[in-house]
Coordinates of C-alpha atoms and ligand atoms in Angstrom, one line a residue:
X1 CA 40.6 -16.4 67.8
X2 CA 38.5 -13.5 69.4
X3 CA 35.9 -13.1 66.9
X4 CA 32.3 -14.3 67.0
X5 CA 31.4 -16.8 64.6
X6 CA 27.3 -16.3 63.4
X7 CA 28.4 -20.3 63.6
X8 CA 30.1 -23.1 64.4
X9 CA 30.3 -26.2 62.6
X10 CA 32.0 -29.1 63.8
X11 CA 33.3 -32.0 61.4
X12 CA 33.8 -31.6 57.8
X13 CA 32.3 -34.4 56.7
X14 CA 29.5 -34.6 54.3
X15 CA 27.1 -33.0 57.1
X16 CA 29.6 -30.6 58.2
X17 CA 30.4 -29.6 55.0
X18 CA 27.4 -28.9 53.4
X19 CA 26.3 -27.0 56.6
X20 CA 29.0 -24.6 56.1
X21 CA 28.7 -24.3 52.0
X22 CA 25.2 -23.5 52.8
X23 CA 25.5 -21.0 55.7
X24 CA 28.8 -19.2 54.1
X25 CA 26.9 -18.7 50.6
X26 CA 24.1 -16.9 52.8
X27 CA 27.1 -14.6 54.2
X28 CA 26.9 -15.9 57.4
X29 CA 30.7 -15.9 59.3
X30 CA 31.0 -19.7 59.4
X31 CA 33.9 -21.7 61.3
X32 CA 34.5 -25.2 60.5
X33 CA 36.6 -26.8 62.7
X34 CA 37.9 -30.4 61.9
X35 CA 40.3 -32.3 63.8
X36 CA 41.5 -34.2 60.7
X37 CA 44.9 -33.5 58.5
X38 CA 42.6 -32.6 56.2
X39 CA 39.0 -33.4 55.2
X40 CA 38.7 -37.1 54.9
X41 CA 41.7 -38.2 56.8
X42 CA 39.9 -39.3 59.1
X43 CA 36.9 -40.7 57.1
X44 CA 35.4 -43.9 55.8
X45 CA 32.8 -45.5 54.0
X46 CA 31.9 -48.6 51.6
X47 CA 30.6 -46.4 49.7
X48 CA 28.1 -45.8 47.1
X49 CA 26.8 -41.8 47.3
X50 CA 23.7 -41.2 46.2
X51 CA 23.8 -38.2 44.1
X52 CA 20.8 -36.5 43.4
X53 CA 20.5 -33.9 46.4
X54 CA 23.9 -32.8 45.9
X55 CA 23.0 -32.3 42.2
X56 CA 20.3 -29.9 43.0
X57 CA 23.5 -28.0 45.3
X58 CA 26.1 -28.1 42.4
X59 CA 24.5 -28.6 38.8
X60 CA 26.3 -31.5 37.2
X61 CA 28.8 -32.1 39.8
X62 CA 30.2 -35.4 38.7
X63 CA 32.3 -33.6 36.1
X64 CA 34.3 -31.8 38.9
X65 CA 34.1 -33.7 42.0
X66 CA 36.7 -36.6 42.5
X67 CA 34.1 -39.3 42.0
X68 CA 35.4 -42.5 41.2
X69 CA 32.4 -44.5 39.4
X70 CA 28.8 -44.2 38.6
X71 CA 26.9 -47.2 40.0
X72 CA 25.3 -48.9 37.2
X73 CA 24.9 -52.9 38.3
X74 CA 23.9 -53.3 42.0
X75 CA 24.3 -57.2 42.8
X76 CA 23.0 -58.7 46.3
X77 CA 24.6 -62.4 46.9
X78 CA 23.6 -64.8 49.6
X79 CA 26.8 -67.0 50.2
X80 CA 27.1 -70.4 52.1
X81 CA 30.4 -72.3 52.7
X82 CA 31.4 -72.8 48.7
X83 CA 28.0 -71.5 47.1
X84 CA 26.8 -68.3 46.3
X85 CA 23.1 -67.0 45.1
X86 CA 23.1 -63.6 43.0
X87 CA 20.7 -61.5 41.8
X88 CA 21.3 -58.3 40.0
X89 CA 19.9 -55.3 39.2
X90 CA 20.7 -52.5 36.4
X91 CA 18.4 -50.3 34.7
X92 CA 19.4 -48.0 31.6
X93 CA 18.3 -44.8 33.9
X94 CA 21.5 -45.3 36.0
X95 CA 23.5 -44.6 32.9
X96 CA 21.7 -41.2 32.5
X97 CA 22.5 -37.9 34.2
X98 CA 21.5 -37.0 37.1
X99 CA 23.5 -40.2 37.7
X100 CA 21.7 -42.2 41.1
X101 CA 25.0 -42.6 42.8
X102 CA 28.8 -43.2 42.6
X103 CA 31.5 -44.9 43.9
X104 CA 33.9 -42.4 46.2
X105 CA 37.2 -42.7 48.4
X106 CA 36.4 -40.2 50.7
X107 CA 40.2 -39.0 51.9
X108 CA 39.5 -37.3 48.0
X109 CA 35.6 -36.2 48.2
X110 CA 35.8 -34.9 51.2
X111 CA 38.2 -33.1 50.4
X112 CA 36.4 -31.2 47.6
X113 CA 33.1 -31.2 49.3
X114 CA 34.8 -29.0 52.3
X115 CA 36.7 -26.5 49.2
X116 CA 33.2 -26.4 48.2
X117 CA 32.2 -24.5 51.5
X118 CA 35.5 -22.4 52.0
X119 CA 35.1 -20.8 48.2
X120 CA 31.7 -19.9 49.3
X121 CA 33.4 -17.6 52.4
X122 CA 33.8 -20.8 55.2
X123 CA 36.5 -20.6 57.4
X124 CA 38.2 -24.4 57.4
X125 CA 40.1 -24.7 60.2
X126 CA 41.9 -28.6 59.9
X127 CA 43.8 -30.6 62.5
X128 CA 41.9 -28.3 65.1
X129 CA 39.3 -30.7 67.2
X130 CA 36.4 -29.4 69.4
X131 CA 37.6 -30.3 73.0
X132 CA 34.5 -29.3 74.8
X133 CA 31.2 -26.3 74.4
X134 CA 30.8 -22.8 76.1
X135 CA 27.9 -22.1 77.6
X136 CA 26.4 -18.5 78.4
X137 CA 23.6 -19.7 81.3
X138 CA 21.8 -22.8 79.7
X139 CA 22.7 -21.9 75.9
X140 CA 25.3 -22.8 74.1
X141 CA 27.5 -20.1 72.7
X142 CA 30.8 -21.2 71.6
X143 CA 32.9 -24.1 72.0
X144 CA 36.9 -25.1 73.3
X145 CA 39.5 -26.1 70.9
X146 CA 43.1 -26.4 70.6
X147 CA 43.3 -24.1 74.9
X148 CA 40.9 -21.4 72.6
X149 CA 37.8 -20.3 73.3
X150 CA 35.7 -19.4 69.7
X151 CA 32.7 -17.6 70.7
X152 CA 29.6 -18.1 68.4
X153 CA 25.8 -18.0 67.7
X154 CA 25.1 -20.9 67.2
X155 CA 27.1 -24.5 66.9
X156 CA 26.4 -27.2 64.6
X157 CA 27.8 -30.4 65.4
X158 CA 28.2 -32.3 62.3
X159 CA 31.3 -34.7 64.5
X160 CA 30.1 -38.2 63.6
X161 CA 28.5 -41.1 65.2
X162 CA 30.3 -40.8 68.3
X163 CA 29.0 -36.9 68.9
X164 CA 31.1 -35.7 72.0
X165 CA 29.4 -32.3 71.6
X166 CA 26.2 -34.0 71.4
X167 CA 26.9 -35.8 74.7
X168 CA 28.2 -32.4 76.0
X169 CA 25.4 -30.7 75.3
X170 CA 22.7 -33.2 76.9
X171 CA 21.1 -34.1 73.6
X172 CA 22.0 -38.1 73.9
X173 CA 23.3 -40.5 76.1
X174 CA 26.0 -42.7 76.2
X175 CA 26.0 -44.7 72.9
X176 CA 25.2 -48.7 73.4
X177 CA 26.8 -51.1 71.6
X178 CA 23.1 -52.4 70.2
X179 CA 23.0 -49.3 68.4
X180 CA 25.6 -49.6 66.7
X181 CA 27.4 -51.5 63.5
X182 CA 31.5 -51.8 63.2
X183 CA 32.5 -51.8 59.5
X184 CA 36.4 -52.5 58.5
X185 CA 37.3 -52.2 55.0
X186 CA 40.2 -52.7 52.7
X187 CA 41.2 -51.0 49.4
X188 CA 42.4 -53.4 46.7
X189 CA 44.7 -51.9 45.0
X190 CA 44.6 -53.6 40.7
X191 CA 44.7 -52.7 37.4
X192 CA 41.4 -50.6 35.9
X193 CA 41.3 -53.0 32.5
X194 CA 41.3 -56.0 35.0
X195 CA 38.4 -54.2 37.1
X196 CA 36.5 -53.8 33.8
X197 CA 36.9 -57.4 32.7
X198 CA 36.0 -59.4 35.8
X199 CA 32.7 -57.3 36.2
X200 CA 32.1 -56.5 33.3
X201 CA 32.0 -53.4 33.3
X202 CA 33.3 -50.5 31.0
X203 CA 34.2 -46.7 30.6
X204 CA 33.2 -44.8 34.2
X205 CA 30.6 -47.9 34.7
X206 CA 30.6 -49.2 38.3
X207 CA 28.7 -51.7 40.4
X208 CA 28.2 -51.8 44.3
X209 CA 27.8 -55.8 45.0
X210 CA 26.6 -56.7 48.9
X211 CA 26.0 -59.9 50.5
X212 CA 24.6 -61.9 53.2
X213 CA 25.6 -65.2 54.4
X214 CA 27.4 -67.7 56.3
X215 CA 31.1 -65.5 56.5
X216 CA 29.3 -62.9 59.3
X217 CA 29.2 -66.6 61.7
X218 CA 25.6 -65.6 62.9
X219 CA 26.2 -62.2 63.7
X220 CA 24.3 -59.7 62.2
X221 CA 25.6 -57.3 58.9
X222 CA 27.1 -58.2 55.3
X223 CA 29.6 -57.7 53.5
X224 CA 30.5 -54.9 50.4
X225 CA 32.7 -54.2 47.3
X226 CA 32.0 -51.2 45.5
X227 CA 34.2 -50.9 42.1
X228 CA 36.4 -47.5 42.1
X229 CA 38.8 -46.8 39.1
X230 CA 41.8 -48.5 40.2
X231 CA 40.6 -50.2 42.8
X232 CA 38.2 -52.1 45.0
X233 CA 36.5 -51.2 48.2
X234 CA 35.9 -54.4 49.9
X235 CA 34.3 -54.6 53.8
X236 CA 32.3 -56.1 56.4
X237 CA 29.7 -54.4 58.8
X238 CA 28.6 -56.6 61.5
X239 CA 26.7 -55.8 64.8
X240 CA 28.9 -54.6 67.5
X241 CA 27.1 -56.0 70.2
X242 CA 27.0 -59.7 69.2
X243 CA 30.4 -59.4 67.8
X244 CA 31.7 -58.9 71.6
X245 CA 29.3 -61.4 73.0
X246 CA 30.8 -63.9 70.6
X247 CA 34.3 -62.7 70.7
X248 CA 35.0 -62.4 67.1
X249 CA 37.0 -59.9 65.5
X250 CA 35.5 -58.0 62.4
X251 CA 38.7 -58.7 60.3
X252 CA 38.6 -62.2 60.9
X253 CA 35.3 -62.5 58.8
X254 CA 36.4 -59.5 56.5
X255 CA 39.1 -62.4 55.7
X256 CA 36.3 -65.3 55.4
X257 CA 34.7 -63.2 52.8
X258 CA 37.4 -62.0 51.2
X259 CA 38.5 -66.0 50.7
X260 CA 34.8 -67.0 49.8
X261 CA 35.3 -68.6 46.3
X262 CA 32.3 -66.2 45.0
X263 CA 34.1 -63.8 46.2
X264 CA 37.9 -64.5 46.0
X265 CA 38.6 -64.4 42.4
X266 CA 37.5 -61.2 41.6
X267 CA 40.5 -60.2 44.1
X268 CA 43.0 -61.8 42.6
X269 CA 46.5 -60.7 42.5
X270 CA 45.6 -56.9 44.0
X271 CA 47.4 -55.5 46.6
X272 CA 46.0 -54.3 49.7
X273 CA 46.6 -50.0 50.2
X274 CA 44.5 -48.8 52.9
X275 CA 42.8 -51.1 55.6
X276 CA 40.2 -48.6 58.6
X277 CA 37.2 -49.0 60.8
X278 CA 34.7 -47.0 61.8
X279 CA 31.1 -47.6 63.7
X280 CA 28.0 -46.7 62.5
X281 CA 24.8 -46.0 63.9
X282 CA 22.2 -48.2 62.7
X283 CA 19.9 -48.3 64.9
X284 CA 17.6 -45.3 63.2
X285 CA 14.9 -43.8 65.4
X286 CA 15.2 -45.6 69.0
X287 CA 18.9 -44.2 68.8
X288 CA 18.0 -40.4 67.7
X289 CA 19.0 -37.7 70.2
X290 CA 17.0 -35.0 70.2
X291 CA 18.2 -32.8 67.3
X292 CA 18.5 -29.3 68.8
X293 CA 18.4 -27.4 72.1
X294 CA 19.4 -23.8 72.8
X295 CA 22.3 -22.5 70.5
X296 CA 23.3 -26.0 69.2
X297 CA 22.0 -28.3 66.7
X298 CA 23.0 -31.7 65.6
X299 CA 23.1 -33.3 61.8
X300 CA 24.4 -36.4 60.1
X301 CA 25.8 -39.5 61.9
X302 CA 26.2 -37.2 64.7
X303 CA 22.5 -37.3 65.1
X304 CA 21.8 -41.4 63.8
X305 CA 20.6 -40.4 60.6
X306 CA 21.5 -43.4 58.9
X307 CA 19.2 -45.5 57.3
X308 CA 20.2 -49.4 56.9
X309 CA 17.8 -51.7 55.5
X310 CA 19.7 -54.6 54.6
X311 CA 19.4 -54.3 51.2
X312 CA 20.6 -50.3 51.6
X313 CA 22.8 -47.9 54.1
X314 CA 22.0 -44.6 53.2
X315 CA 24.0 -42.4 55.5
X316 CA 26.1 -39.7 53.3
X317 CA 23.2 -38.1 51.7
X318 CA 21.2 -38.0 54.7
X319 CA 24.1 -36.2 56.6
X320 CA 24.3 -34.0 53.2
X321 CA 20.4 -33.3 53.3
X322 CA 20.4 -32.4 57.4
X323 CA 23.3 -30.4 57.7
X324 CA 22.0 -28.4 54.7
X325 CA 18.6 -28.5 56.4
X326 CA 20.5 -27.5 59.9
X327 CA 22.2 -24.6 57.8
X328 CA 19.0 -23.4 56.6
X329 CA 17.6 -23.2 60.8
X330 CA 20.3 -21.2 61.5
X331 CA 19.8 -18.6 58.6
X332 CA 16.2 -18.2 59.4
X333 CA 17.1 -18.2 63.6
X334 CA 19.6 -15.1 62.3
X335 CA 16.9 -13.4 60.7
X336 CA 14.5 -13.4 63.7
X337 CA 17.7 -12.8 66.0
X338 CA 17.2 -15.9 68.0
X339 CA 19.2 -18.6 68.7
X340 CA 17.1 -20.6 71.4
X341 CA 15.4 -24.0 71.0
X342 CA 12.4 -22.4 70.7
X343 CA 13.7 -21.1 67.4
X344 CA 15.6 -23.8 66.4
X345 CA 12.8 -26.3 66.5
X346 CA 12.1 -25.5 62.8
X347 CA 15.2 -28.0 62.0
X348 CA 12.8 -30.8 63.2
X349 CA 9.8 -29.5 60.8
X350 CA 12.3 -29.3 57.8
X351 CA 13.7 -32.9 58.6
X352 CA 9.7 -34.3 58.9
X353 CA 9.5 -32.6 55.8
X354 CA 11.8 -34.0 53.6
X355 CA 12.6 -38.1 52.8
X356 CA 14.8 -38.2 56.3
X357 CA 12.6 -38.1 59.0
X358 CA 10.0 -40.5 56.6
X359 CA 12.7 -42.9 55.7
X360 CA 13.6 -43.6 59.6
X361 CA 9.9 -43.7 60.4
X362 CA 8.9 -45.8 57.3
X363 CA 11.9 -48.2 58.1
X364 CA 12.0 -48.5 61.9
X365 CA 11.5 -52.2 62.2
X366 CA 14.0 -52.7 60.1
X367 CA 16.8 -52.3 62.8
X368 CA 15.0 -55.4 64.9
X369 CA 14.2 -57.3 61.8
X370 CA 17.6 -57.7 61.2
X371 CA 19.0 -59.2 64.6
X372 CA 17.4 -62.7 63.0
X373 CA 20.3 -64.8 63.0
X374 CA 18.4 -67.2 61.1
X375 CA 19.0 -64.2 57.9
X376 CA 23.0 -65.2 57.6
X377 CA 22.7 -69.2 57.8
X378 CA 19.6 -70.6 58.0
X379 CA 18.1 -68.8 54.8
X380 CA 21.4 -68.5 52.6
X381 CA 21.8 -71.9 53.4
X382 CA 18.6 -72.8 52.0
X383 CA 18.3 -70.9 49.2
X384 CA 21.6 -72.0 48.3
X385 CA 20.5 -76.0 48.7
X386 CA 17.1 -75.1 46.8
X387 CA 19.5 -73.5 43.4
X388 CA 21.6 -76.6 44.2
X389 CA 18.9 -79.0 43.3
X390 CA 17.1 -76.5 41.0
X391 CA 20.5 -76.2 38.2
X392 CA 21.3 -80.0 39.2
X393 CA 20.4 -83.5 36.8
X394 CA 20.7 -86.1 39.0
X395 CA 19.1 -88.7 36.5
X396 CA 16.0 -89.0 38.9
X397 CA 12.8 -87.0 38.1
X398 CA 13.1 -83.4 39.9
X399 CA 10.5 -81.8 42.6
X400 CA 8.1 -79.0 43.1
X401 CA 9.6 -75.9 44.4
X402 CA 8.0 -76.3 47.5
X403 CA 8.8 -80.2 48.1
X404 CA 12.6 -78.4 47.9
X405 CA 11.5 -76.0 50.1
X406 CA 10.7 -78.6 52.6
X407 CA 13.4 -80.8 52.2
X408 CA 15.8 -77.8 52.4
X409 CA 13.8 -76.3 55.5
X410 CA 14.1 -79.3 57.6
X411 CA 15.7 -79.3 60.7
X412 CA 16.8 -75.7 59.8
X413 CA 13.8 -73.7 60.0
X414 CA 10.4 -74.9 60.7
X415 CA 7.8 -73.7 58.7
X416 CA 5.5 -71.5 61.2
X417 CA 8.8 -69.6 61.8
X418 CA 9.1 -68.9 58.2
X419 CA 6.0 -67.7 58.0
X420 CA 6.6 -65.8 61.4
X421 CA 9.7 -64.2 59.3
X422 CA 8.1 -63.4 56.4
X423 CA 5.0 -61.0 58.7
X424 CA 8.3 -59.4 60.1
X425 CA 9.8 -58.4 56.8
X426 CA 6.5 -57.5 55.8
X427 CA 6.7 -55.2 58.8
X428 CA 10.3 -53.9 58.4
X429 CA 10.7 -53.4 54.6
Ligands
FAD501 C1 32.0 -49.3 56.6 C2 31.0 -48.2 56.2 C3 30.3 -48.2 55.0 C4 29.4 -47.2 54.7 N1 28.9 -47.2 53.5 C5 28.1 -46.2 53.1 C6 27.5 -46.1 51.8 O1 27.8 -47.0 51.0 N2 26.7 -45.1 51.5 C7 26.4 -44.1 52.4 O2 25.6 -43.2 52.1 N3 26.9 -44.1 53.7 C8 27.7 -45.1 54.0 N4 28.3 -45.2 55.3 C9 27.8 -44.1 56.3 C10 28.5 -42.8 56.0 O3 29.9 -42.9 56.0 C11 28.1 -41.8 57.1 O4 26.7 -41.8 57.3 C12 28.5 -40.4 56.7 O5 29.9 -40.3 56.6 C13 28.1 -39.4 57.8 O6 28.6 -38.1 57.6 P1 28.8 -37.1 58.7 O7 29.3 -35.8 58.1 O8 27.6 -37.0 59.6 O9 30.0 -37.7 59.7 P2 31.4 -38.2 59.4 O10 31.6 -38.5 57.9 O11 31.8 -39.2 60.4 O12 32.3 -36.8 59.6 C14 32.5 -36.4 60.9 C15 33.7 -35.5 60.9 O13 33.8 -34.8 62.1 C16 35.2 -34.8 62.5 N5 35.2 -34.7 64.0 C17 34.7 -35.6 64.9 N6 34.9 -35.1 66.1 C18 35.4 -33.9 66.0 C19 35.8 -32.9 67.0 N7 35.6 -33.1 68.3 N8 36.4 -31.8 66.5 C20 36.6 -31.6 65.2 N9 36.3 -32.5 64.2 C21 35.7 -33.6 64.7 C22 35.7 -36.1 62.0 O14 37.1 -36.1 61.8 C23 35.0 -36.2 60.6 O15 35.7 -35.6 59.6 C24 29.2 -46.1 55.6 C25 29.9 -46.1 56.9 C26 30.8 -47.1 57.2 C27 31.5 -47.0 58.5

């Protein structure tokens, strides 16, 4: 390939994608290279997709992209050994257009997402990975792939958490483990009627259901199952560093949860289709390269932008929003004719600008806050022994919610260190 790209793009994932969409519908000469089979083949996520940005990018889109469900209940579970403690959420707005999110296999949406950017004029080159950059002096101004050298303006690297070109290009260091969450996930393979029955659910209605609790052993993360049409998405994501510390392997609780008895019927008799793992970084701010230097920017995972709150992991739309927003840099830098990261700093401003940048500052504790072991035992475990005694006659005359606090704190948690927790989630969330 001898020709000069105006850019670049590297991955086609979400970030990558709608980087390309964007700069191809401005007519600039867009590569995206992506060392997968095919968008998504290399991909995963739990994963609920919040949908509103990409609405504002393609008007209705749920009626042509491959979504599998729009997410109507979301339920958070604590779970000890043999008890569980819901609580639910569903409002009547999720049923209405624009719909807030939706359940997606990826291997599918992808897919579509990336058609999305060659029908506007993107080149998609697939199975094709990004070995290493070019550099004219101190800029960036191409990259290596497959023995070529493609010449460009500018390069986007959109390549996921683990952002070679990143590294390449000086912008981060080496990830640490600290930074960084493993997920693994399975997909549950049953019948849509028996979906609909055991969570009550109907028509395209879905629900994304997370917990916390005892099956993580201590270490830090939750587990998922987010309802597709014909099947379940059902994972852990734990803490990468602790789970080496400890030894442990991710699927070994992935199996805990997937046996918890709040958990295990709603599995019954499916078969298992697809098991992968992938790392994400959740470490938000402390773990943020810096997002642009001279010819090169960076967007999505590929640049930390996830946000994960416990309660929330927002990391799809926030590589949608900043690869559109790194798209956007690179039309104006073509206007003024000027690739350099004197130019390119404008990607920062549009980032501060919109909910990105003010989610990862807003949330920044969050990240520490949830190191406290004391989240996946110690609290379940309490809450659990307080509902315990709460739906329980035990032909005596019951206590005051906070005698059962007591009783249920002792020698478990003592109660400056609750209080201590509570000022950090005051802090964090
Ligand atoms: C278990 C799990 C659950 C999650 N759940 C959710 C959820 O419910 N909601 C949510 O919003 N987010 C969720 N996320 C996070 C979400 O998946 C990511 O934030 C999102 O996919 C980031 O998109 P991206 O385009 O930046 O990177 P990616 O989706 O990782 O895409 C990067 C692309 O670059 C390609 N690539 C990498 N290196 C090269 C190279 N050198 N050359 C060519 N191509 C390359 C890859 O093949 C890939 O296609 C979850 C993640 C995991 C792991």
């Amino acid at each position: 390939m001898g020709q000069r790209f105006d850019a670049i793009v590297i991955g086609a994932g979400p970030a990558g994608s709608m980087c390309g969409y964007t700069l191809a519908k401005e007519g600039l000469e867009t590569l995206i290279v992506e060392r997968g089979k095919f968008p998504g083949a290399k991909n995963m996520w739990g994963g609920a997709y919040y949908g509103p940005f990409l609405h504002e990018l393609f008007s209705d889109f749920w009626d042509e992209a491959p979504v599998e469900r729009y997410i109507l209940r979301r339920k958070f579970s604590l779970l000890t050994k043999g008890s569980s403690l819901s609580m639910e959420f569903s409002t009547q707005k999720f049923r209405e257009p624009p719909y807030n999110s939706f359940s997606v296999l990826r291997a599918k949406f992808d897919r579509w997402l990336a058609g999305k950017a060659e029908q506007a004029g993107a080149i998609l080159a697939t199975g094709l990975q990004a070995d290493d950059l070019l550099w004219d002096g101190t800029k960036v101004s191409g990259i290596k792939a497959g023995g070529d050298e493609i010449p460009a303006n500018v390069v986007v690297a959109c390549d996921g958490v683990n952002s070679l070109m990143a590294e390449k290009a000086g912008l981060r260091q080496n990830l640490s483990p600290e930074h960084l969450k493993l997920g693994v996930k399975e997909i549950i393979q049953l019948p849509r009627e028996t979906i609909e029955q055991r969570f009550f659910l109907s028509g395209e209605e879905g629900m994304a259901w997370e917990s916390l609790g005892s099956f993580t052993q201590d270490i830090p993360g939750g587990g998922f199952i987010y309802t597709n049409k014909e099947s379940l998405s059902i994972g852990v994501v734990v803490q990468l560093s602790t789970l080496a510390e400890k030894k442990v392997k991710a699927n070994d609780l992935l199996e805990e949860f997937k046996k918890h008895p709040g958990i295990a019927p709603y599995l019954k008799d499916g078969k298992l289709v697809e098991y992968s793992a992938h790392l994400i970084p959740s470490a938000g701010k402390t773990m943020m390269p810096a997002l642009y230097g001279d010819g090169i920017l960076v967007a999505g995972d590929a640049a930390g932008l996830v946000l994960v709150t416990g309660l929330a992991l927002e990391g799809a739309n926030f590589a949608t929003v900043s690869g559109v927003a790194a798209a956007e840099t690179v039309i104006a830098a073509k206007k003024r004719g000027d690739f350099s990261a004197r130019s390119l700093v404008s990607y920062q401003h549009r980032l501060d600008k919109n909910f990105i940048l003010k989610d990862l500052e807003m949330f920044k504790k969050a990240p520490h806050f949830l190191e406290n072991p004391r989240l996946y035992n110690a609290y379940p475990q309490i809450a659990c022994e307080m509902a315990a005694k709460i739906f329980t006659s035990e032909g005596k005359p019951k206590e005051k919610m906070v005698t059962l606090l007591k009783q249920a704190a002792k020698d478990r948690v003592s109660f400056l260190q609750i209080i201590k927790d509570l000022w950090q989630i005051k802090g964090a969330l």
